[in-house]
Short mmCIF file of C-alpha atoms and ligand atoms in Angstrom, two decimals:
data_model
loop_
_atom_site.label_atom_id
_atom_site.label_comp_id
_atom_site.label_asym_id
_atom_site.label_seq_id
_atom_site.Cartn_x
_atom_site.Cartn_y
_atom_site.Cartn_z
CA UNK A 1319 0.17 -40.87 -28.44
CA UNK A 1320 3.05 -40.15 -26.61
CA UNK A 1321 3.47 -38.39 -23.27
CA UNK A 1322 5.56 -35.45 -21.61
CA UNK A 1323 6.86 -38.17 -19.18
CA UNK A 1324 7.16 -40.78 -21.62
CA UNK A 1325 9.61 -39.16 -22.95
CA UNK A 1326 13.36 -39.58 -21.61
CA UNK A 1327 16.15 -37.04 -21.91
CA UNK A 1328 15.76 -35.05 -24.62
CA UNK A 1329 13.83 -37.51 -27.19
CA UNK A 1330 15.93 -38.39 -29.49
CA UNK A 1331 16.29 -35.21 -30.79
CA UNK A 1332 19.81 -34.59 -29.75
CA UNK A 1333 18.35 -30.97 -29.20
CA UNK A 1334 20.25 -29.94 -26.19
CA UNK A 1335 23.28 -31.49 -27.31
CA UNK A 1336 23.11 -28.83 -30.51
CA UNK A 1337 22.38 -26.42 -28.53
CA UNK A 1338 25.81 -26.73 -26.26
CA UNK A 1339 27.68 -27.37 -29.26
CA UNK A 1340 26.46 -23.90 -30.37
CA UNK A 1341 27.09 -21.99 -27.53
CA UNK A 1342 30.89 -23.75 -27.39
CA UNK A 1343 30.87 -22.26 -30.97
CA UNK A 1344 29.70 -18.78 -29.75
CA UNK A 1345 32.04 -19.07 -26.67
CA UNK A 1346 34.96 -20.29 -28.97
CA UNK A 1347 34.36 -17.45 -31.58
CA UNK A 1348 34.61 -14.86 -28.88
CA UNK A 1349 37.40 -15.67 -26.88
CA UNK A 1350 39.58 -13.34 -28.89
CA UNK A 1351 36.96 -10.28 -28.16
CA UNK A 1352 38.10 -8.29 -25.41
CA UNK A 1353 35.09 -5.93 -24.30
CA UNK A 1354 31.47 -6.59 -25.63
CA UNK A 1355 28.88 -3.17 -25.64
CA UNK A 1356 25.36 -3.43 -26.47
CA UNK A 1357 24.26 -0.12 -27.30
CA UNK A 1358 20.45 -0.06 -26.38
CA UNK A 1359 17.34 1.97 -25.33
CA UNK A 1360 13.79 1.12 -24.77
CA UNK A 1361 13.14 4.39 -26.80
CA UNK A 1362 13.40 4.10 -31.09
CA UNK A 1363 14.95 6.50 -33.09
CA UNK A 1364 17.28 8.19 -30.33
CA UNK A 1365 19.87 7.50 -32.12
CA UNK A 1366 21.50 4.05 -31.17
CA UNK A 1367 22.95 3.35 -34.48
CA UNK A 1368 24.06 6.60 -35.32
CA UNK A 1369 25.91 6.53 -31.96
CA UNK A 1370 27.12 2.87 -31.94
CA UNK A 1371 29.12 3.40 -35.54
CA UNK A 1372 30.36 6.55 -34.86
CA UNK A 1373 31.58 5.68 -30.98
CA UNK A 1374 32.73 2.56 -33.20
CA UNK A 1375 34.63 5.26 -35.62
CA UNK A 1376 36.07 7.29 -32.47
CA UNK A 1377 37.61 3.97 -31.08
CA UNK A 1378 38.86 2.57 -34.33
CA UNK A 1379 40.98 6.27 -34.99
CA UNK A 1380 42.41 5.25 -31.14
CA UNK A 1381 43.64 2.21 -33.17
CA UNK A 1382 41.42 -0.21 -31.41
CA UNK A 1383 40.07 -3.72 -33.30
CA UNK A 1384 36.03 -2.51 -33.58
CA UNK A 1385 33.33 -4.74 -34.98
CA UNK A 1386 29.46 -3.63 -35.05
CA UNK A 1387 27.05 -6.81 -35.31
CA UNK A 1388 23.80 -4.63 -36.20
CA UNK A 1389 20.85 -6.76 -34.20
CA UNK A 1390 17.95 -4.84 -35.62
CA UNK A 1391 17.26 -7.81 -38.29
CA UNK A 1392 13.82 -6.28 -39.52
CA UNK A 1393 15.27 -2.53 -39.07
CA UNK A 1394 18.80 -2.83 -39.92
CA UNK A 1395 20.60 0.58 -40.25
CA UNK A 1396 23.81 -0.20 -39.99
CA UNK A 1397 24.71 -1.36 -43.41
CA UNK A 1398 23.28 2.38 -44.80
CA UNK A 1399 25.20 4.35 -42.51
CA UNK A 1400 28.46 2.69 -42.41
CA UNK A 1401 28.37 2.29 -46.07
CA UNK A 1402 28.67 -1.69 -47.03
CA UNK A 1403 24.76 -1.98 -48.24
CA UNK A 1404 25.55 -4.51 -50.91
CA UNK A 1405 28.91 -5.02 -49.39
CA UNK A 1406 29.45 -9.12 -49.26
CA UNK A 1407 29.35 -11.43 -46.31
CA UNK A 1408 32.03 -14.15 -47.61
CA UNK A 1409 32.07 -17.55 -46.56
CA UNK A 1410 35.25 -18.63 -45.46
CA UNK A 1411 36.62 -22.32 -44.75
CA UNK A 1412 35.39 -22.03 -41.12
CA UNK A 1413 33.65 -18.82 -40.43
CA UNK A 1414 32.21 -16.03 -42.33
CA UNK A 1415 34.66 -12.82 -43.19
CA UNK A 1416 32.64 -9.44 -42.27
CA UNK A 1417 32.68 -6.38 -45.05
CA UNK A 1418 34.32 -3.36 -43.24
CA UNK A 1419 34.05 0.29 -43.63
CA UNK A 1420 36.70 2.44 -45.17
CA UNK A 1421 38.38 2.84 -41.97
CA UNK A 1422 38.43 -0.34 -40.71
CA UNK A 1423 35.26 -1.43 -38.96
CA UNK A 1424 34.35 -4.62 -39.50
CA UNK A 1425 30.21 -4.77 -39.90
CA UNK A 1426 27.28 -7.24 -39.95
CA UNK A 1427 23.98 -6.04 -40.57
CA UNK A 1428 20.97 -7.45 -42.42
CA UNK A 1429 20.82 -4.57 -44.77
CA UNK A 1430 23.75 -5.90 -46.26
CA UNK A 1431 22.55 -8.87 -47.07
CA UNK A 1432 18.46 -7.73 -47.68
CA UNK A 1433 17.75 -5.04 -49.58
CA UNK A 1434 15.53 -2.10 -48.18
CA UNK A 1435 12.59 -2.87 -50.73
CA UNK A 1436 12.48 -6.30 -48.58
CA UNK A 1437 11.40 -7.44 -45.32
CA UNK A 1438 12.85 -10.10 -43.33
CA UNK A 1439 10.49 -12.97 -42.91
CA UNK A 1440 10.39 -15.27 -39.82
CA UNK A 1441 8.26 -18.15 -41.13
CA UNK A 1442 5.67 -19.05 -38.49
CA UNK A 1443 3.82 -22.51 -38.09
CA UNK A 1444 0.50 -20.60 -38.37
CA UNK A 1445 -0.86 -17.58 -39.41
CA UNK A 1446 -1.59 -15.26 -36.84
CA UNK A 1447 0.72 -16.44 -34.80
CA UNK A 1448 4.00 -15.11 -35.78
CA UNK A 1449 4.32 -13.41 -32.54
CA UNK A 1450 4.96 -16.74 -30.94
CA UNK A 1451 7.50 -17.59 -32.88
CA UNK A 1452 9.55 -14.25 -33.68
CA UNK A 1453 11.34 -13.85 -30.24
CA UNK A 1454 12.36 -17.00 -30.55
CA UNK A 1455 13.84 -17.35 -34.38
CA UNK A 1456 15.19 -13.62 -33.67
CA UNK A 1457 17.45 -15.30 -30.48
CA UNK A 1458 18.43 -18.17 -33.37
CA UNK A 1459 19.44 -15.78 -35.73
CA UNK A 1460 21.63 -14.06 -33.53
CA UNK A 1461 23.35 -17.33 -32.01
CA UNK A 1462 23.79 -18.27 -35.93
CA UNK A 1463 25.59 -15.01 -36.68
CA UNK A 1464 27.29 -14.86 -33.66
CA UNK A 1465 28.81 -18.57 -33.84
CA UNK A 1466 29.36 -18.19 -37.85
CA UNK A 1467 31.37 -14.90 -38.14
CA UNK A 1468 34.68 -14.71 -38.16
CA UNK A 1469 35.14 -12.07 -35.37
CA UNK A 1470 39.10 -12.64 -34.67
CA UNK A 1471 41.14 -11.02 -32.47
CA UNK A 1472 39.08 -7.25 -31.14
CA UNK A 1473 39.01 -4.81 -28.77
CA UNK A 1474 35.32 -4.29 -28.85
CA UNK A 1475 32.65 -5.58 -30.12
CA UNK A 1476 29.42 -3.69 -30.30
CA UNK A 1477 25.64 -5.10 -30.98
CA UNK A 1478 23.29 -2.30 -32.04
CA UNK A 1479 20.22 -3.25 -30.39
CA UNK A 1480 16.45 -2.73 -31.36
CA UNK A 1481 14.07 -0.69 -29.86
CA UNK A 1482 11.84 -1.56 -27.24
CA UNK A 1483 12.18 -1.49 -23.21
CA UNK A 1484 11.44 -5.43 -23.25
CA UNK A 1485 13.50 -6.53 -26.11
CA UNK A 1486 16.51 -4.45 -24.26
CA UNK A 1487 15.80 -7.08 -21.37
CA UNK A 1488 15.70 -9.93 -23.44
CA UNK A 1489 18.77 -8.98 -25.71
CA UNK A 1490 20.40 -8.12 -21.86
CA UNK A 1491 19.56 -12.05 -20.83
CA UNK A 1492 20.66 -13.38 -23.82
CA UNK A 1493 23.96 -11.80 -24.00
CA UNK A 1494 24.94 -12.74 -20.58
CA UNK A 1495 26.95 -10.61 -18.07
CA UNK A 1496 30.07 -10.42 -20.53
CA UNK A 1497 27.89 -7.80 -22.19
CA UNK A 1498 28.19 -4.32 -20.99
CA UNK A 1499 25.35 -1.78 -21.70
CA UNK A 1500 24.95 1.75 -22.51
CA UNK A 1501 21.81 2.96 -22.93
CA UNK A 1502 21.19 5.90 -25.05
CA UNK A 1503 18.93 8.91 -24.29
CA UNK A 1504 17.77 12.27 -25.71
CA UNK A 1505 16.75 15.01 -23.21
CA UNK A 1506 13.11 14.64 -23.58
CA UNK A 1507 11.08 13.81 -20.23
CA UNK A 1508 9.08 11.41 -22.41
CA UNK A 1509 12.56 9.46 -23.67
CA UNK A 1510 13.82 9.89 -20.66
CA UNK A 1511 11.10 8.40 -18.55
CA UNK A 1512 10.81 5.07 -21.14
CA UNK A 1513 15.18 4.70 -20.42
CA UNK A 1514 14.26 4.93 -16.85
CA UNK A 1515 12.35 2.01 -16.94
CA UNK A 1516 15.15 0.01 -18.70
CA UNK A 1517 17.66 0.95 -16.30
CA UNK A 1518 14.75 -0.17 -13.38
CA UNK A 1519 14.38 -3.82 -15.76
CA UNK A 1520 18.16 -3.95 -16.26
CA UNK A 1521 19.08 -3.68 -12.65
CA UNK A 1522 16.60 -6.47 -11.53
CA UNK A 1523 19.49 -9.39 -13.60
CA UNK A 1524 23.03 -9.34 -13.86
CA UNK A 1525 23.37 -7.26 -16.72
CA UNK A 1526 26.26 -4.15 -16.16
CA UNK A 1527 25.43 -1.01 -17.25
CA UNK A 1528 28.25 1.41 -17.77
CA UNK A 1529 25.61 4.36 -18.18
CA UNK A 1530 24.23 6.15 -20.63
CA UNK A 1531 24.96 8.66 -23.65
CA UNK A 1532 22.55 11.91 -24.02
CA UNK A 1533 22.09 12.57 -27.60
CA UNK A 1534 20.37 15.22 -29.43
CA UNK A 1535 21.71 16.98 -26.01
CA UNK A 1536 21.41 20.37 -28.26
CA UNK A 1537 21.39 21.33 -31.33
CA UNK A 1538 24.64 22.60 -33.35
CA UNK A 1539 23.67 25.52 -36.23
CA UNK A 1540 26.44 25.35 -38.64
CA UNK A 1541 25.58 28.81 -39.49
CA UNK A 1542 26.19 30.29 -36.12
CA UNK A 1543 28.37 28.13 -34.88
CA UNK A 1544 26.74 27.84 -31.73
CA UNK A 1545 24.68 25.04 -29.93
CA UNK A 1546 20.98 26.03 -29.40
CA UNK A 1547 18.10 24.43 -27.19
CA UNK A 1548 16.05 21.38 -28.78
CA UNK A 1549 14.19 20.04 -25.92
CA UNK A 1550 12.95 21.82 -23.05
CA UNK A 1551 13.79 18.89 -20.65
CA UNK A 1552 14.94 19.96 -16.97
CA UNK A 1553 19.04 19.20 -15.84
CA UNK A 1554 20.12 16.90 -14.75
CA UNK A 1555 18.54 13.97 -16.21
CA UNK A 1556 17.18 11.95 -13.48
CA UNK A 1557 18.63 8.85 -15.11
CA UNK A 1558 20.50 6.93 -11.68
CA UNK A 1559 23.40 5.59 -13.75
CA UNK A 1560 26.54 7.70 -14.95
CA UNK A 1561 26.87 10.29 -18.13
CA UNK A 1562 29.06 9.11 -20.72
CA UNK A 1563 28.68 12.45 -22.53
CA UNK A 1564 26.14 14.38 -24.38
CA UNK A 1565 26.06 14.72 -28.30
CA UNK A 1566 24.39 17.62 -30.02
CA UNK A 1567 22.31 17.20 -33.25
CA UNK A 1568 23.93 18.10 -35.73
CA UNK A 1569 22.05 18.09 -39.79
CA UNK A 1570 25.92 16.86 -41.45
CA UNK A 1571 25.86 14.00 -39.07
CA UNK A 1572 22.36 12.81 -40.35
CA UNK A 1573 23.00 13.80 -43.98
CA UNK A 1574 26.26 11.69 -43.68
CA UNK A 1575 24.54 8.31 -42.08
CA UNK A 1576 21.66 8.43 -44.61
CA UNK A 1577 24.76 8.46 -47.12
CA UNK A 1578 27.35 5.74 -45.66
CA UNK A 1579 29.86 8.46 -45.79
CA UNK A 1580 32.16 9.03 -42.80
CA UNK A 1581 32.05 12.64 -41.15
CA UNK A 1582 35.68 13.85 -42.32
CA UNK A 1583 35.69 17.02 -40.45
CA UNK A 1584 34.17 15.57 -37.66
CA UNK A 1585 36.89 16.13 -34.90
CA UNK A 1586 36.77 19.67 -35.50
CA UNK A 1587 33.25 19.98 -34.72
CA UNK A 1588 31.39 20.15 -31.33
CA UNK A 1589 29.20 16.68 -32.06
CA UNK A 1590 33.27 15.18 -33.01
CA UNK A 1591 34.16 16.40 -29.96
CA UNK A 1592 31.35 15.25 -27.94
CA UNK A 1593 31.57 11.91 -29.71
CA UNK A 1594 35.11 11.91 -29.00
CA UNK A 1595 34.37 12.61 -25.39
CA UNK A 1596 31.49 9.94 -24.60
CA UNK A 1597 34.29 7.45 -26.08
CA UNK A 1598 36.93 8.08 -23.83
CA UNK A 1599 34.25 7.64 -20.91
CA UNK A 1600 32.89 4.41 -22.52
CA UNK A 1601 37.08 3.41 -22.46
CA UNK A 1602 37.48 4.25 -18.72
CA UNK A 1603 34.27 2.39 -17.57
CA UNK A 1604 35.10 -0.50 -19.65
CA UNK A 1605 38.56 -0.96 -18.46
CA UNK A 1606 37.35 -0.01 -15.09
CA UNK A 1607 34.33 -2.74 -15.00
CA UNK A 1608 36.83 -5.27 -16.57
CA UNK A 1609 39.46 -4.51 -13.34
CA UNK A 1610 36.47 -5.08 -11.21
CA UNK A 1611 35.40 -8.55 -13.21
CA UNK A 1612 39.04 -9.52 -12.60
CA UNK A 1613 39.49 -8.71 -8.96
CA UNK A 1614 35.99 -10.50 -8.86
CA UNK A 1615 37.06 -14.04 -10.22
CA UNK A 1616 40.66 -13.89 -8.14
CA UNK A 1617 38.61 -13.97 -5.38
CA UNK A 1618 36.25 -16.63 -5.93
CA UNK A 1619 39.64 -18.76 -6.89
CA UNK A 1620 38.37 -18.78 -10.55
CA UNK A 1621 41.13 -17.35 -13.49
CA UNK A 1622 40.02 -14.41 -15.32
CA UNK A 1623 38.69 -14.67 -18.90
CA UNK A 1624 41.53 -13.99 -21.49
N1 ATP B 2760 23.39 13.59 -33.00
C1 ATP B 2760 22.77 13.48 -34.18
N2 ATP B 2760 22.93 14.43 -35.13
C2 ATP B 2760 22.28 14.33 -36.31
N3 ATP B 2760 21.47 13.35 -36.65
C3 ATP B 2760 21.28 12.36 -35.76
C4 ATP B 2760 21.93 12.37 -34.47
N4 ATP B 2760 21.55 11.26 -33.82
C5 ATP B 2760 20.72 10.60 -34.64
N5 ATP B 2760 20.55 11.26 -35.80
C6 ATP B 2760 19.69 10.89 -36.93
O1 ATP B 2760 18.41 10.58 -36.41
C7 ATP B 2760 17.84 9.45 -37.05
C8 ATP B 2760 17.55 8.36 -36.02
O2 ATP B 2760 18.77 7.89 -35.50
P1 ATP B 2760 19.09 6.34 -35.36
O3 ATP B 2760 18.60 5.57 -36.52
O4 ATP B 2760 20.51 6.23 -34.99
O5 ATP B 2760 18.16 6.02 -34.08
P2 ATP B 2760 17.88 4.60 -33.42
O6 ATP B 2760 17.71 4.84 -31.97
O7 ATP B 2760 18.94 3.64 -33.82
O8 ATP B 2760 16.51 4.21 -34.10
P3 ATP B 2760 15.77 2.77 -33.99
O9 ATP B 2760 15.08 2.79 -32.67
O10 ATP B 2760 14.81 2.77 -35.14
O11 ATP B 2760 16.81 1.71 -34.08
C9 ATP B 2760 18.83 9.01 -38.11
O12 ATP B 2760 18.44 9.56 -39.33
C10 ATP B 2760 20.16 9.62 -37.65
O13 ATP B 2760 21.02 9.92 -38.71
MG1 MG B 2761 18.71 1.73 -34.78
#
């Protein structure tokens, strides 16, 4: 039997020379992507994904190069909402070309590619012990997608993350510090206390958190025309990083993402607005952090990132 210590380097198994040629790929397939935004939470069902593709739709009618990689594998919403369930994920000669939405938005999300009667199965050595192994073949998946899509030249590119207040930390440490966060929040005490605690665990690496968006800030009767209280939560929020805006429920909204159908009166309306609004602010701070990144490298001598 062999050792720990008999063993020299890496093996044999060439394992950590894959592993750089991977992250080359990753780094290579980027370089044309100007601003990266994970859109997290370490609350579910806040509304992440609604607000990631339609923040996405608010930049792309700015004419700005959007992409959404959806990283809920076993949860996957995107493909629903933005409309390319059954949409195809083509093979090119190098990379992989992405299905986009009807106005342009370039998409990958495992509901395109599994259907909704089907889970996603990360095979385990042994049973029972799945949990070992998920984390893990999750972060594989995601450096396989992200090295294998052709992502091109784009403006922003946003990951719609899972829930979960540790899986925010590990996405955060995975995606490095060229990844900007927002977090997104609804004005209950009870979400608001879990985001707290991912702005506390983001703070502690080198993650950058632009701040955070309050949805279901409201909620808009179409009848009345007027926005009316849903939560009871005290003002302001608490929350120690900045507002990028506040978007009110609104019923079309949700009827439209369960249908893949984009909101087409949607700047007229107080949640367009709002959306409209909280993308602007995501704009400034990106443009704002990237300044900062620059003025950063000049003066450690190193050339920014182009
Ligand atoms: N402002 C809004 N107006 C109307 N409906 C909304 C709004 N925000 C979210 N929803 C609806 O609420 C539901 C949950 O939203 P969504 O799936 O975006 O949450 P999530 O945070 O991504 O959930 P998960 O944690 O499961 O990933 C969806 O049906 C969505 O359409
Ligand atoms: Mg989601």
């Amino acid at each position: 039997m062999k050792h720990y210590h008999d063993i020299a380097g890496d093996g044999g198994s060439r394992v950590l020379e894959q592993v750089a040629e991977q992250r080359t790929r990753i780094t290579d397939g980027l370089a044309g992507v100007r601003h990266l935004v994970a859109v997290g939470s370490g609350k579910g069902g806040v509304g992440k994904s609604t607000l990631t593709l339609h923040l996405a739709g608010a930049l792309r009618a700015r004419g700005l190069r959007i992409a959404i990689l959806d990283a809920d594998f076993n949860g996957p919403s995107q493909a629903r909402m933005a409309g390319v369930q059954g949409a195809f994920v083509v093979p090119g000669s190098e990379r992989v070309a992405l299905p986009r939405t009807s106005n342009g938005i370039a998409v990958f999300s495992m509901g395109s590619v599994i259907p909704e009667s089907e889970a996603l199965e990360f095979e385990s050595a042994s049973q029972g012990e799945s949990h070992t192994w998920r984390a893990t073949r999750e972060f594989a998946l995601l450096s396989e997608i992200l090295g294998s899509v052709e992502w091109g030249a784009l403006d922003v590119l946003m990951f719609d993350l899972p829930p979960g207040a540790e899986r925010t930390v590990q996405y955060a440490d995975f995606l490095g510090s060229r990844t900007s966060f927002v977090l997104v929040t609804i004005p209950s005490e009870v979400a608001r206390g879990v985001v707290a605690r991912s702005v506390a665990a983001l703070s502690k690496g080198r993650t950058r958190v632009l701040g955070y968006v309050e949805n279901m800030s409201g909620y808009y009767c179409r009848d009345c025309s007027a926005i009316k209280p849903l939560f009871a939560a005290p003002e302001p929020s608490g929350l120690t990083i900045p507002c990028l805006g506040t978007v009110p429920f609104d019923p079309e909204l949700a009827r439209h993402c369960d249908r893949g159908i984009p909101l087409a009166d949607l700047p007229e309306t107080p949640v367009g607005r709002a959306l409209e609004h909280a993308a602007q602010q995501l704009l400034n701070s990106l443009e704002s952090a990237s300044v900062h990144a620059s003025r950063e490298l000049r003066q450690s001598g190193m050339e920014p990132h182009r």
